[in-house]
PDB file of C-alpha atoms in Angstrom:
ATOM      1  CA  UNK A 140      -0.092   0.001   0.053  1.00  0.00           C
ATOM      2  CA  UNK A 141       2.763   2.442   0.834  1.00  0.00           C
ATOM      3  CA  UNK A 142       4.487   1.705  -2.643  1.00  0.00           C
ATOM      4  CA  UNK A 143       1.105   2.325  -4.339  1.00  0.00           C
ATOM      5  CA  UNK A 144       1.036   5.670  -2.258  1.00  0.00           C
ATOM      6  CA  UNK A 145       4.603   6.563  -3.167  1.00  0.00           C
ATOM      7  CA  UNK A 146       3.974   6.100  -7.086  1.00  0.00           C
ATOM      8  CA  UNK A 147       0.842   8.073  -6.977  1.00  0.00           C
ATOM      9  CA  UNK A 148       2.607  10.889  -5.127  1.00  0.00           C
ATOM     10  CA  UNK A 149       5.546  10.688  -7.612  1.00  0.00           C
ATOM     11  CA  UNK A 150       3.111  10.912 -10.602  1.00  0.00           C
ATOM     12  CA  UNK A 151       1.288  13.712  -8.915  1.00  0.00           C
ATOM     13  CA  UNK A 152       4.557  15.700  -8.565  1.00  0.00           C
ATOM     14  CA  UNK A 153       5.498  14.905 -12.114  1.00  0.00           C
ATOM     15  CA  UNK A 154       2.315  16.255 -13.302  1.00  0.00           C
ATOM     16  CA  UNK A 155       2.211  19.170 -10.795  1.00  0.00           C
ATOM     17  CA  UNK A 156       3.435  21.714 -13.209  1.00  0.00           C
ATOM     18  CA  UNK A 157       0.367  21.011 -15.342  1.00  0.00           C
ATOM     19  CA  UNK A 158      -1.888  21.241 -12.644  1.00  0.00           C
ATOM     20  CA  UNK A 159      -0.362  24.206 -10.742  1.00  0.00           C
ATOM     21  CA  UNK A 160      -0.350  26.684 -13.759  1.00  0.00           C
ATOM     22  CA  UNK A 161      -3.409  28.439 -12.441  1.00  0.00           C
ATOM     23  CA  UNK A 162      -2.654  28.331  -8.870  1.00  0.00           C
ATOM     24  CA  UNK A 163       1.173  28.468  -8.624  1.00  0.00           C
ATOM     25  CA  UNK A 164       4.189  29.888 -10.532  1.00  0.00           C
ATOM     26  CA  UNK A 165       6.907  28.203  -8.684  1.00  0.00           C
ATOM     27  CA  UNK A 166       8.823  24.778  -9.119  1.00  0.00           C
ATOM     28  CA  UNK A 167       6.801  22.238  -7.114  1.00  0.00           C
ATOM     29  CA  UNK A 168       9.894  19.900  -6.853  1.00  0.00           C
ATOM     30  CA  UNK A 169      12.171  22.774  -5.639  1.00  0.00           C
ATOM     31  CA  UNK A 170       9.786  23.539  -3.133  1.00  0.00           C
ATOM     32  CA  UNK A 171       9.536  20.083  -1.813  1.00  0.00           C
ATOM     33  CA  UNK A 172      12.896  20.545  -0.951  1.00  0.00           C
ATOM     34  CA  UNK A 173      12.517  24.071   0.857  1.00  0.00           C
ATOM     35  CA  UNK A 174       9.505  22.571   2.459  1.00  0.00           C
ATOM     36  CA  UNK A 175      12.029  20.548   4.622  1.00  0.00           C
ATOM     37  CA  UNK A 176      12.484  23.778   6.836  1.00  0.00           C
ATOM     38  CA  UNK A 177       8.797  24.165   7.155  1.00  0.00           C
ATOM     39  CA  UNK A 178       7.992  20.534   8.351  1.00  0.00           C
ATOM     40  CA  UNK A 179       9.734  21.418  11.738  1.00  0.00           C
ATOM     41  CA  UNK A 180       6.159  22.895  12.387  1.00  0.00           C
ATOM     42  CA  UNK A 181       3.953  21.956   9.424  1.00  0.00           C
ATOM     43  CA  UNK A 182       2.801  18.747   8.203  1.00  0.00           C
ATOM     44  CA  UNK A 183       0.626  17.879   4.913  1.00  0.00           C
ATOM     45  CA  UNK A 184      -1.721  15.383   5.783  1.00  0.00           C
ATOM     46  CA  UNK A 185      -4.588  14.559   3.121  1.00  0.00           C
ATOM     47  CA  UNK A 186      -7.888  12.905   3.434  1.00  0.00           C
ATOM     48  CA  UNK A 187      -8.330   9.601   5.532  1.00  0.00           C
ATOM     49  CA  UNK A 188      -5.105  10.669   7.497  1.00  0.00           C
ATOM     50  CA  UNK A 189      -2.893  10.080   4.276  1.00  0.00           C
ATOM     51  CA  UNK A 190       0.473  11.557   5.533  1.00  0.00           C
ATOM     52  CA  UNK A 191       2.041  13.477   2.441  1.00  0.00           C
ATOM     53  CA  UNK A 192       4.675  15.005   4.647  1.00  0.00           C
ATOM     54  CA  UNK A 193       4.938  14.049   8.557  1.00  0.00           C
ATOM     55  CA  UNK A 194       5.974  17.229  10.270  1.00  0.00           C
ATOM     56  CA  UNK A 195       5.520  19.106  13.566  1.00  0.00           C
ATOM     57  CA  UNK A 196       2.214  20.094  15.131  1.00  0.00           C
ATOM     58  CA  UNK A 197       3.275  23.749  16.149  1.00  0.00           C
ATOM     59  CA  UNK A 198       1.779  24.728  12.953  1.00  0.00           C
ATOM     60  CA  UNK A 199      -1.601  23.969  10.919  1.00  0.00           C
ATOM     61  CA  UNK A 200      -1.445  21.149   8.267  1.00  0.00           C
ATOM     62  CA  UNK A 201      -0.942  22.762   4.953  1.00  0.00           C
ATOM     63  CA  UNK A 202      -3.018  20.207   3.053  1.00  0.00           C
ATOM     64  CA  UNK A 203      -5.478  22.036   0.969  1.00  0.00           C
ATOM     65  CA  UNK A 204      -4.180  25.464   1.804  1.00  0.00           C
ATOM     66  CA  UNK A 205      -5.140  27.112  -1.382  1.00  0.00           C
ATOM     67  CA  UNK A 206      -8.041  29.580  -1.018  1.00  0.00           C
ATOM     68  CA  UNK A 207      -8.336  28.430   2.775  1.00  0.00           C
ATOM     69  CA  UNK A 208      -9.594  31.196   4.665  1.00  0.00           C
ATOM     70  CA  UNK A 209      -6.567  32.278   7.039  1.00  0.00           C
ATOM     71  CA  UNK A 210      -6.898  30.785  10.741  1.00  0.00           C
ATOM     72  CA  UNK A 211      -9.557  28.102   9.995  1.00  0.00           C
ATOM     73  CA  UNK A 212      -7.924  24.772   9.518  1.00  0.00           C
ATOM     74  CA  UNK A 213      -9.962  22.772  11.860  1.00  0.00           C
ATOM     75  CA  UNK A 214      -7.485  20.511  13.661  1.00  0.00           C
ATOM     76  CA  UNK A 215      -5.424  23.449  14.575  1.00  0.00           C
ATOM     77  CA  UNK A 216      -8.241  25.304  15.953  1.00  0.00           C
ATOM     78  CA  UNK A 217      -7.634  27.497  19.104  1.00  0.00           C
ATOM     79  CA  UNK A 218      -3.738  27.434  18.520  1.00  0.00           C
ATOM     80  CA  UNK A 219      -4.089  30.232  15.859  1.00  0.00           C
ATOM     81  CA  UNK A 220      -2.951  33.609  16.972  1.00  0.00           C
ATOM     82  CA  UNK A 221      -5.607  36.310  17.301  1.00  0.00           C
ATOM     83  CA  UNK A 222      -4.226  38.359  14.557  1.00  0.00           C
ATOM     84  CA  UNK A 223      -4.370  35.605  12.215  1.00  0.00           C
ATOM     85  CA  UNK A 224      -7.801  34.756  12.940  1.00  0.00           C
ATOM     86  CA  UNK A 225      -8.908  38.428  12.586  1.00  0.00           C
ATOM     87  CA  UNK A 226      -7.063  38.551   9.057  1.00  0.00           C
ATOM     88  CA  UNK A 227      -9.062  35.339   7.955  1.00  0.00           C
ATOM     89  CA  UNK A 228     -12.429  37.127   9.302  1.00  0.00           C
ATOM     90  CA  UNK A 229     -11.338  40.301   7.374  1.00  0.00           C
ATOM     91  CA  UNK A 230     -11.200  38.104   4.069  1.00  0.00           C
ATOM     92  CA  UNK A 231      -7.820  36.865   4.082  1.00  0.00           C
ATOM     93  CA  UNK A 232      -7.838  33.505   1.891  1.00  0.00           C
ATOM     94  CA  UNK A 233      -4.450  31.956   0.798  1.00  0.00           C
ATOM     95  CA  UNK A 234      -3.237  32.426  -2.695  1.00  0.00           C
ATOM     96  CA  UNK A 235       0.219  32.434  -3.941  1.00  0.00           C
ATOM     97  CA  UNK A 236       0.519  36.184  -3.650  1.00  0.00           C
ATOM     98  CA  UNK A 237      -0.622  36.539  -0.004  1.00  0.00           C
ATOM     99  CA  UNK A 238       1.417  33.513   0.989  1.00  0.00           C
ATOM    100  CA  UNK A 239       4.549  34.794  -0.588  1.00  0.00           C
ATOM    101  CA  UNK A 240       4.012  38.022   1.179  1.00  0.00           C
ATOM    102  CA  UNK A 241       2.983  36.260   4.582  1.00  0.00           C
ATOM    103  CA  UNK A 242       5.982  34.053   4.670  1.00  0.00           C
ATOM    104  CA  UNK A 243       8.646  36.748   4.104  1.00  0.00           C
ATOM    105  CA  UNK A 244       7.728  38.389   7.338  1.00  0.00           C
ATOM    106  CA  UNK A 245       4.451  37.142   9.141  1.00  0.00           C
ATOM    107  CA  UNK A 246       4.184  39.880  11.781  1.00  0.00           C
ATOM    108  CA  UNK A 247       4.861  42.529   9.408  1.00  0.00           C
ATOM    109  CA  UNK A 248       2.418  41.271   6.945  1.00  0.00           C
ATOM    110  CA  UNK A 249      -0.270  41.063   9.639  1.00  0.00           C
ATOM    111  CA  UNK A 250       0.448  44.452  10.627  1.00  0.00           C
ATOM    112  CA  UNK A 251      -0.113  45.851   7.284  1.00  0.00           C
ATOM    113  CA  UNK A 252      -2.962  43.563   6.122  1.00  0.00           C
ATOM    114  CA  UNK A 253      -4.864  44.606   9.406  1.00  0.00           C
ATOM    115  CA  UNK A 254      -3.606  48.065   9.632  1.00  0.00           C
ATOM    116  CA  UNK A 255      -2.546  47.364  13.296  1.00  0.00           C
ATOM    117  CA  UNK A 256       0.885  47.891  14.585  1.00  0.00           C
ATOM    118  CA  UNK A 257       0.168  45.815  17.534  1.00  0.00           C
ATOM    119  CA  UNK A 258      -0.589  42.725  15.311  1.00  0.00           C
ATOM    120  CA  UNK A 259       1.335  39.498  16.165  1.00  0.00           C
ATOM    121  CA  UNK A 260       2.061  36.084  14.447  1.00  0.00           C
ATOM    122  CA  UNK A 261       2.843  32.969  16.171  1.00  0.00           C
ATOM    123  CA  UNK A 262       4.925  31.916  13.146  1.00  0.00           C
ATOM    124  CA  UNK A 263       8.356  33.401  13.767  1.00  0.00           C
ATOM    125  CA  UNK A 264      10.204  31.550  10.837  1.00  0.00           C
ATOM    126  CA  UNK A 265      10.586  33.705   7.725  1.00  0.00           C
ATOM    127  CA  UNK A 266      11.138  32.700   4.100  1.00  0.00           C
ATOM    128  CA  UNK A 267      12.474  35.864   2.677  1.00  0.00           C
ATOM    129  CA  UNK A 268      13.428  34.689  -0.705  1.00  0.00           C
ATOM    130  CA  UNK A 269      10.429  34.956  -3.056  1.00  0.00           C
ATOM    131  CA  UNK A 270      11.678  32.394  -5.376  1.00  0.00           C
ATOM    132  CA  UNK A 271      11.764  29.925  -2.330  1.00  0.00           C
ATOM    133  CA  UNK A 272       8.159  30.818  -1.063  1.00  0.00           C
ATOM    134  CA  UNK A 273       6.766  30.466  -4.825  1.00  0.00           C
ATOM    135  CA  UNK A 274       8.382  26.977  -4.945  1.00  0.00           C
ATOM    136  CA  UNK A 275       6.700  26.113  -1.574  1.00  0.00           C
ATOM    137  CA  UNK A 276       3.622  27.221  -2.631  1.00  0.00           C
ATOM    138  CA  UNK A 277       3.728  25.285  -5.902  1.00  0.00           C
ATOM    139  CA  UNK A 278       4.484  22.253  -4.038  1.00  0.00           C
ATOM    140  CA  UNK A 279       1.609  22.662  -1.533  1.00  0.00           C
ATOM    141  CA  UNK A 280      -0.790  23.177  -4.250  1.00  0.00           C
ATOM    142  CA  UNK A 281       0.887  20.202  -6.311  1.00  0.00           C
ATOM    143  CA  UNK A 282      -0.050  17.801  -3.292  1.00  0.00           C
ATOM    144  CA  UNK A 283      -3.400  19.461  -2.402  1.00  0.00           C
ATOM    145  CA  UNK A 284      -6.808  18.471  -3.380  1.00  0.00           C
ATOM    146  CA  UNK A 285      -6.990  20.863  -6.366  1.00  0.00           C
ATOM    147  CA  UNK A 286      -4.466  18.603  -8.378  1.00  0.00           C
ATOM    148  CA  UNK A 287      -6.746  15.718  -7.425  1.00  0.00           C
ATOM    149  CA  UNK A 288      -9.928  17.494  -8.759  1.00  0.00           C
ATOM    150  CA  UNK A 289      -8.171  18.638 -11.980  1.00  0.00           C
ATOM    151  CA  UNK A 290      -6.851  14.863 -12.501  1.00  0.00           C
ATOM    152  CA  UNK A 291     -10.450  13.480 -11.944  1.00  0.00           C
ATOM    153  CA  UNK A 292     -11.921  15.844 -14.189  1.00  0.00           C
ATOM    154  CA  UNK A 293      -9.496  14.912 -17.412  1.00  0.00           C
TER     155      UNK A 293
END
């Protein structure tokens, strides 16, 4: 069973550029490498507890992050910071542009987004290189439900 999942993931990653075109501009394969820095806090776990990346639990599961309202991943729940929840309630949904700006400096992003100099982020890690951030986004989209849905529709 593990072999089947691994092979399926491999085919998904090879097809990722075709699927990610509408949602991501980065390189998913390069993003998978960069994501090793993120997995200290974040995991990517699909439906039925299908582990794509086993990571830490200090951050929310990033499976299906594309167009998710900020601060709403159910299993992470009350661990979100107030400022991120407020940003989500104000309309922040994760897309490539917002993700890239957020991971460059989470605290500064929330301060600007909320127009509140006291806004804080629980995410202290920064990913300041735009190319790295775009690649991570492409990777997350490539292993998310958007790719699965597009693959089924073809």
